[in-house]
Short mmCIF file of C-alpha atoms in Angstrom, two decimals:
data_model
loop_
_atom_site.label_atom_id
_atom_site.label_comp_id
_atom_site.label_asym_id
_atom_site.label_seq_id
_atom_site.Cartn_x
_atom_site.Cartn_y
_atom_site.Cartn_z
CA MET A 1 46.14 2.06 -10.90
CA LYS A 2 45.07 0.83 -7.51
CA SER A 3 43.59 -2.65 -7.35
CA VAL A 4 39.91 -3.02 -6.48
CA THR A 5 39.52 -4.48 -3.00
CA SER A 6 36.85 -7.05 -2.21
CA LEU A 7 35.07 -4.44 -0.11
CA GLY A 8 35.21 -1.97 -2.96
CA LEU A 9 33.89 -4.57 -5.40
CA LEU A 10 31.02 -5.34 -3.07
CA SER A 11 30.25 -1.63 -2.86
CA MET A 12 30.06 -1.48 -6.66
CA VAL A 13 27.75 -4.49 -6.80
CA LEU A 14 25.48 -3.06 -4.13
CA ALA A 15 25.38 0.30 -5.85
CA CYS A 16 24.36 -1.29 -9.15
CA SER A 17 21.61 -3.23 -7.41
CA GLY A 18 20.17 -0.17 -5.71
CA LEU A 19 21.52 -1.05 -2.26
CA THR A 20 24.02 1.07 -0.40
CA TYR A 21 25.88 0.96 2.86
CA ALA A 22 24.43 2.07 6.18
CA ASP A 23 25.38 5.74 5.81
CA GLU A 24 23.26 5.99 2.66
CA ASN A 25 20.57 3.62 3.91
CA ARG A 26 20.02 5.75 7.02
CA LYS A 27 19.06 8.85 5.03
CA GLN A 28 15.49 9.98 5.54
CA LYS A 29 13.23 10.57 2.58
CA SER A 30 10.99 13.62 2.60
CA LEU A 31 7.67 13.12 4.34
CA SER A 32 5.08 11.53 2.06
CA ASN A 33 1.37 10.88 2.34
CA ASP A 34 1.89 7.27 1.24
CA PHE A 35 2.14 4.58 3.87
CA VAL A 36 0.86 1.07 4.45
CA ILE A 37 0.79 -1.55 7.17
CA VAL A 38 0.18 -5.26 6.56
CA ILE A 39 -0.48 -7.89 9.24
CA HIS A 40 -0.98 -11.63 9.58
CA GLY A 41 -2.32 -13.81 12.37
CA GLY A 42 -0.93 -17.10 11.12
CA GLY A 43 -1.93 -19.69 8.56
CA GLY A 44 -3.52 -22.20 10.92
CA VAL A 45 -7.08 -21.30 9.98
CA ARG A 46 -10.03 -23.55 10.64
CA LYS A 47 -11.85 -25.32 7.84
CA ARG A 48 -14.69 -23.22 6.49
CA ASP A 49 -17.31 -25.55 7.93
CA GLN A 50 -15.72 -25.11 11.38
CA MET A 51 -15.61 -21.32 11.21
CA THR A 52 -18.76 -19.99 12.82
CA ALA A 53 -20.02 -16.50 12.11
CA GLU A 54 -19.10 -15.49 15.66
CA LEU A 55 -15.53 -16.82 15.35
CA GLU A 56 -15.01 -15.15 12.00
CA ALA A 57 -16.30 -11.84 13.34
CA ALA A 58 -13.99 -12.11 16.36
CA HIS A 59 -10.93 -12.79 14.20
CA ARG A 60 -11.75 -9.96 11.80
CA ALA A 61 -12.29 -7.57 14.70
CA ALA A 62 -8.90 -8.49 16.16
CA LEU A 63 -7.22 -8.00 12.77
CA LYS A 64 -8.94 -4.62 12.37
CA ALA A 65 -7.85 -3.53 15.85
CA SER A 66 -4.27 -4.51 15.04
CA LEU A 67 -4.33 -2.56 11.79
CA GLN A 68 -5.90 0.42 13.54
CA ALA A 69 -3.11 0.53 16.11
CA GLY A 70 -0.48 0.66 13.38
CA TYR A 71 -2.47 3.00 11.15
CA ASP A 72 -2.89 5.61 13.89
CA ILE A 73 0.88 5.82 14.33
CA LEU A 74 1.66 5.99 10.61
CA ALA A 75 -1.07 8.55 9.89
CA ALA A 76 0.43 10.84 12.54
CA GLY A 77 3.83 10.60 10.83
CA GLY A 78 5.21 8.02 13.23
CA ASP A 79 7.87 5.49 12.30
CA GLY A 80 7.31 2.01 10.96
CA ILE A 81 9.01 0.34 13.92
CA SER A 82 6.49 1.81 16.34
CA ALA A 83 3.64 0.88 14.00
CA VAL A 84 4.57 -2.80 13.62
CA GLU A 85 5.22 -3.12 17.35
CA ALA A 86 1.81 -1.65 18.16
CA ALA A 87 0.06 -3.88 15.63
CA VAL A 88 1.74 -7.02 16.98
CA ILE A 89 0.97 -6.11 20.60
CA VAL A 90 -2.75 -6.17 19.78
CA LEU A 91 -2.40 -9.68 18.34
CA GLU A 92 -0.25 -10.83 21.27
CA ASP A 93 -2.94 -9.61 23.67
CA SER A 94 -5.66 -11.57 21.87
CA PRO A 95 -6.34 -15.21 22.86
CA LEU A 96 -7.25 -16.01 19.25
CA PHE A 97 -3.69 -16.26 17.90
CA ASN A 98 -0.59 -18.28 18.69
CA ALA A 99 1.41 -15.44 20.22
CA GLY A 100 1.38 -13.85 23.65
CA LYS A 101 -1.93 -14.59 25.41
CA GLY A 102 -3.03 -17.39 23.05
CA SER A 103 0.32 -19.13 22.66
CA SER A 104 0.71 -22.86 22.13
CA PHE A 105 2.15 -25.09 24.84
CA ASN A 106 5.39 -26.99 24.40
CA ARG A 107 5.55 -30.75 25.06
CA ASP A 108 5.72 -30.21 28.82
CA GLY A 109 2.77 -27.82 28.94
CA VAL A 110 4.92 -24.68 29.22
CA HIS A 111 4.81 -21.47 27.17
CA GLN A 112 8.13 -20.39 25.63
CA LEU A 113 7.76 -17.38 23.36
CA ASP A 114 9.78 -16.01 20.43
CA ALA A 115 9.72 -12.60 18.72
CA ALA A 116 11.77 -10.33 16.48
CA ILE A 117 11.71 -6.82 15.07
CA MET A 118 13.85 -5.18 12.37
CA ASP A 119 14.37 -1.62 11.12
CA GLY A 120 14.82 -1.48 7.34
CA ARG A 121 16.47 1.93 7.50
CA THR A 122 19.38 0.97 9.74
CA SER A 123 19.35 -2.85 9.60
CA ASP A 124 19.13 -2.79 13.40
CA ALA A 125 17.27 -5.79 14.81
CA GLY A 126 16.22 -7.28 18.12
CA ALA A 127 14.99 -10.77 18.95
CA VAL A 128 14.03 -12.95 21.88
CA GLY A 129 13.74 -16.72 22.13
CA VAL A 130 12.09 -19.20 24.54
CA VAL A 131 11.20 -16.44 26.98
CA GLN A 132 8.65 -16.81 29.77
CA ASN A 133 6.57 -14.38 31.85
CA VAL A 134 6.99 -11.44 29.45
CA LYS A 135 3.52 -10.21 28.48
CA ASN A 136 4.60 -8.75 25.14
CA PRO A 137 7.72 -10.39 23.70
CA ILE A 138 7.74 -7.99 20.73
CA THR A 139 8.34 -5.08 23.09
CA LEU A 140 11.24 -6.97 24.64
CA ALA A 141 12.67 -7.58 21.16
CA ARG A 142 12.53 -3.85 20.46
CA LYS A 143 14.12 -3.09 23.83
CA ILE A 144 16.99 -5.45 23.00
CA MET A 145 17.42 -3.75 19.62
CA GLU A 146 17.47 -0.22 20.97
CA ASP A 147 19.02 -0.50 24.42
CA THR A 148 21.58 -3.32 24.26
CA PRO A 149 24.54 -4.13 22.01
CA HIS A 150 22.90 -7.48 21.16
CA VAL A 151 20.49 -8.78 18.55
CA MET A 152 19.09 -11.86 20.31
CA MET A 153 18.60 -12.87 23.92
CA ALA A 154 16.96 -16.06 25.17
CA GLY A 155 15.55 -17.90 28.16
CA GLU A 156 16.16 -16.76 31.72
CA GLY A 157 18.60 -14.05 30.68
CA ALA A 158 16.00 -12.47 28.42
CA ARG A 159 13.38 -12.69 31.16
CA ASP A 160 15.70 -11.12 33.71
CA TYR A 161 16.56 -8.31 31.32
CA ALA A 162 12.86 -7.67 30.64
CA ARG A 163 12.19 -7.43 34.37
CA SER A 164 15.13 -5.07 34.95
CA ALA A 165 13.99 -2.91 32.02
CA GLY A 166 10.57 -2.46 33.61
CA LEU A 167 8.56 -4.38 31.02
CA GLU A 168 5.23 -5.86 32.05
CA MET A 169 5.62 -9.34 33.53
CA VAL A 170 2.83 -11.87 34.06
CA ALA A 171 2.34 -15.20 35.81
CA PRO A 172 2.47 -18.34 33.63
CA HIS A 173 -1.28 -18.87 33.82
CA TYR A 174 -1.83 -15.58 31.95
CA PHE A 175 -0.96 -17.38 28.70
CA TRP A 176 -3.22 -20.38 29.38
CA THR A 177 -6.24 -20.89 27.13
CA GLU A 178 -8.53 -23.89 27.17
CA ARG A 179 -8.45 -24.17 23.38
CA LYS A 180 -4.67 -24.50 23.26
CA TRP A 181 -4.54 -26.85 26.24
CA ASP A 182 -7.11 -29.19 24.70
CA SER A 183 -5.27 -29.06 21.37
CA LEU A 184 -2.01 -30.10 23.05
CA GLN A 185 -3.70 -33.07 24.70
CA ARG A 186 -5.07 -34.24 21.35
CA ARG A 187 -1.66 -33.90 19.73
CA LEU A 188 0.10 -35.84 22.49
CA GLN A 189 -2.48 -38.61 22.16
CA GLN A 190 -1.60 -38.99 18.48
CA GLY A 191 1.53 -40.83 19.59
CA THR A 192 4.10 -38.67 17.80
CA LYS A 193 6.07 -35.68 19.07
CA TYR A 194 4.45 -33.15 16.79
CA GLY A 195 1.45 -34.90 15.29
CA ARG A 196 1.39 -35.71 11.57
CA LYS A 197 4.77 -35.22 9.94
CA PRO A 198 4.66 -32.28 7.52
CA ARG A 199 6.49 -34.11 4.70
CA GLN A 200 3.96 -36.95 4.76
CA ALA A 201 1.09 -34.50 4.73
CA SER A 202 2.60 -32.54 1.84
CA LEU A 203 3.19 -35.60 -0.34
CA SER A 204 -0.36 -36.77 0.27
CA GLY A 205 -1.64 -33.60 -1.36
CA ARG A 206 -3.09 -32.16 1.85
CA PRO A 207 -1.89 -28.92 3.43
CA ALA A 208 1.09 -29.66 5.69
CA ASP A 209 -0.23 -29.76 9.27
CA VAL A 210 -1.57 -26.23 9.05
CA GLY A 211 -2.95 -26.29 12.57
CA GLN A 212 0.52 -25.41 13.86
CA TRP A 213 0.92 -22.20 11.88
CA GLY A 214 0.05 -19.66 14.52
CA THR A 215 2.63 -16.91 14.23
CA VAL A 216 1.59 -13.23 14.06
CA GLY A 217 3.41 -10.45 12.29
CA ALA A 218 3.35 -6.98 10.78
CA VAL A 219 5.27 -5.10 8.10
CA ALA A 220 5.04 -1.41 7.28
CA LEU A 221 6.20 1.37 4.99
CA ASP A 222 6.05 4.68 6.84
CA ARG A 223 5.70 8.25 5.53
CA HIS A 224 9.48 8.68 5.66
CA GLY A 225 9.91 5.82 3.17
CA ASN A 226 11.28 3.42 5.78
CA LEU A 227 10.39 -0.26 6.08
CA ALA A 228 9.97 -2.31 9.26
CA ALA A 229 9.01 -5.87 10.17
CA ALA A 230 7.95 -7.63 13.36
CA THR A 231 6.98 -11.23 14.18
CA SER A 232 5.86 -12.96 17.39
CA THR A 233 4.89 -16.55 18.19
CA GLY A 234 4.27 -19.22 20.78
CA GLY A 235 5.96 -21.68 18.44
CA ARG A 236 5.06 -25.19 17.35
CA GLU A 237 2.49 -26.91 19.47
CA GLY A 238 4.08 -29.77 21.43
CA LYS A 239 7.60 -28.58 20.59
CA LEU A 240 10.53 -29.83 22.62
CA PRO A 241 11.47 -27.50 25.50
CA GLY A 242 14.09 -25.02 24.33
CA ARG A 243 13.11 -25.17 20.66
CA ILE A 244 13.45 -21.86 18.80
CA GLY A 245 11.63 -21.36 15.52
CA ASP A 246 12.13 -19.08 12.55
CA SER A 247 10.29 -16.03 13.91
CA PRO A 248 13.16 -14.57 16.00
CA ILE A 249 15.86 -15.47 13.47
CA ILE A 250 16.68 -12.45 11.35
CA GLY A 251 16.52 -13.44 7.69
CA ALA A 252 14.41 -16.52 8.35
CA GLY A 253 11.00 -15.44 9.67
CA THR A 254 11.66 -11.70 9.89
CA TYR A 255 13.56 -9.26 7.67
CA ALA A 256 13.48 -5.62 6.53
CA HIS A 257 15.71 -3.58 4.24
CA ASN A 258 14.80 -0.21 2.78
CA GLY A 259 16.31 -1.15 -0.58
CA THR A 260 14.02 -4.14 -1.08
CA LEU A 261 11.19 -5.18 1.26
CA ALA A 262 9.97 -5.96 4.73
CA ALA A 263 8.64 -9.48 5.30
CA SER A 264 7.18 -11.63 8.07
CA SER A 265 6.65 -15.35 7.73
CA THR A 266 4.35 -17.92 9.31
CA GLY A 267 4.73 -21.66 8.88
CA LEU A 268 6.81 -24.62 9.90
CA GLY A 269 9.90 -22.87 11.19
CA GLU A 270 12.38 -25.68 10.67
CA TYR A 271 11.89 -25.35 6.92
CA VAL A 272 11.86 -21.55 6.88
CA ILE A 273 15.13 -21.48 8.82
CA ARG A 274 16.87 -23.84 6.41
CA THR A 275 15.94 -21.73 3.40
CA VAL A 276 16.71 -18.38 5.12
CA SER A 277 13.41 -17.43 3.60
CA THR A 278 12.92 -13.69 4.10
CA LYS A 279 16.57 -12.81 3.42
CA LEU A 280 16.32 -14.82 0.22
CA MET A 281 13.39 -12.64 -0.84
CA SER A 282 15.48 -9.51 -0.32
CA ASP A 283 18.47 -10.95 -2.18
CA LEU A 284 16.35 -12.01 -5.15
CA MET A 285 15.09 -8.46 -5.42
CA ALA A 286 18.52 -6.87 -4.94
CA PHE A 287 20.65 -9.11 -7.13
CA LYS A 288 18.22 -10.64 -9.63
CA ALA A 289 15.76 -7.76 -10.02
CA TYR A 290 12.78 -9.85 -8.92
CA SER A 291 9.56 -8.09 -8.05
CA ALA A 292 8.44 -8.48 -4.45
CA ASP A 293 5.68 -10.86 -5.54
CA ASP A 294 8.04 -13.06 -7.55
CA ALA A 295 10.62 -13.06 -4.76
CA VAL A 296 8.01 -14.19 -2.23
CA ARG A 297 6.77 -16.91 -4.60
CA GLU A 298 10.28 -18.26 -5.19
CA SER A 299 11.18 -18.26 -1.51
CA MET A 300 7.94 -19.98 -0.54
CA GLN A 301 8.43 -22.63 -3.20
CA ARG A 302 11.77 -23.62 -1.68
CA VAL A 303 10.05 -24.18 1.67
CA ILE A 304 7.29 -26.20 0.00
CA ASP A 305 9.82 -28.28 -1.94
CA LEU A 306 11.36 -29.36 1.38
CA GLY A 307 7.95 -30.52 2.57
CA GLY A 308 6.98 -27.55 4.71
CA GLY A 309 4.14 -25.07 4.60
CA VAL A 310 4.44 -21.31 4.77
CA GLY A 311 2.61 -18.01 4.60
CA VAL A 312 4.18 -14.58 4.02
CA ILE A 313 3.24 -10.93 4.20
CA ALA A 314 5.53 -8.37 2.62
CA VAL A 315 5.67 -4.77 1.48
CA ASP A 316 8.31 -3.39 -0.84
CA LYS A 317 9.94 0.04 -0.93
CA GLU A 318 7.24 1.32 -3.32
CA GLY A 319 4.41 0.17 -1.05
CA LYS A 320 3.38 -2.92 -3.02
CA VAL A 321 1.64 -5.42 -0.72
CA VAL A 322 2.13 -9.18 -0.97
CA MET A 323 0.10 -11.70 1.05
CA ARG A 324 0.63 -15.34 0.08
CA TYR A 325 0.17 -18.71 1.78
CA SER A 326 0.30 -22.41 0.94
CA GLY A 327 -2.44 -23.69 3.26
CA ARG A 328 -6.21 -23.27 3.25
CA GLY A 329 -6.00 -19.65 4.35
CA MET A 330 -4.19 -17.08 6.44
CA TYR A 331 -5.50 -14.43 8.84
CA ARG A 332 -4.33 -11.24 7.18
CA GLY A 333 -5.07 -7.64 6.32
CA PHE A 334 -3.72 -4.25 5.34
CA VAL A 335 -4.56 -0.58 5.36
CA ARG A 336 -3.11 2.32 3.38
CA GLN A 337 -3.20 6.05 3.94
CA ASP A 338 -6.75 6.18 2.56
CA GLY A 339 -8.01 4.44 5.71
CA LYS A 340 -9.69 1.56 3.86
CA PHE A 341 -9.23 -1.52 6.06
CA VAL A 342 -9.00 -4.89 4.33
CA THR A 343 -9.14 -8.15 6.31
CA LYS A 344 -9.13 -11.65 4.85
CA ILE A 345 -9.05 -15.23 6.06
CA TYR A 346 -9.67 -17.56 3.12
CA LYS A 347 -9.11 -17.27 -0.63
CA ASP A 348 -11.99 -14.86 -0.99
#
């Protein structure tokens, strides 16, 4: 009898867990009426007494517009990748969120943007780090995924590729907002690199420096049964130049696999990276038979145990939606095929 190779053993394990190799994973399911898209605009929400009616209405309108962009694609039978890209573009174009137009400044007053996108059907992924002048980093991430042999590009090389690929480029002042500039000045005046240290805040019983959680993201299950995830961010306010967070790192802030779930994270990236948070969720589902909700809870707890804060949106292969966070709130929402739009900010 032939011996079982390590590759063969892995195939058996994956088969038992419901996961298969790419040739099986790439198969299309028959078209269904069931689909869902879930979005987040970060966990750095204002205190309730600081949230005016006008601000709340503006945030909810932006969330609704993002959901609408993704919904229109999914309702027409479009793919999840196009839906999450479209949803994230709306949030990148809004000055209300820490991505694209409303991005945070680094320590030197410069915008360096990160983004990633992943196809749960093929495991293809694209990501960009510390890029400048690109209006919509999520579109660049998709371009890298589809038109290059790479997964991640960064800095000047990524910017040059975006320009050569004909993507929309903008001057640095496009990303400037008075709110973010004033916030950076306050943080620098605190006398520390990043303001209050998250571990100290966590141990004190207060949410861990939630003002920095400004990532945006989207996850979707399309009518073909395929999952997709996308995340975009301006990164930590006051970060050192060249810092890359969890958002563009596949398996940290962004992950999708048709056999388990699609997830996008928002929080303190240094902690999310060290726990490989979204890949852990998928592995808990694949190898320990966790539900999506339990997998998200477990993964988040590991971030919290390190002293960080985190928020997550996820959707599993059956369309179950998970939206969890460890701070005072998270800008979030979802819509299914029935067209009922749900947007939330606090624990309401």
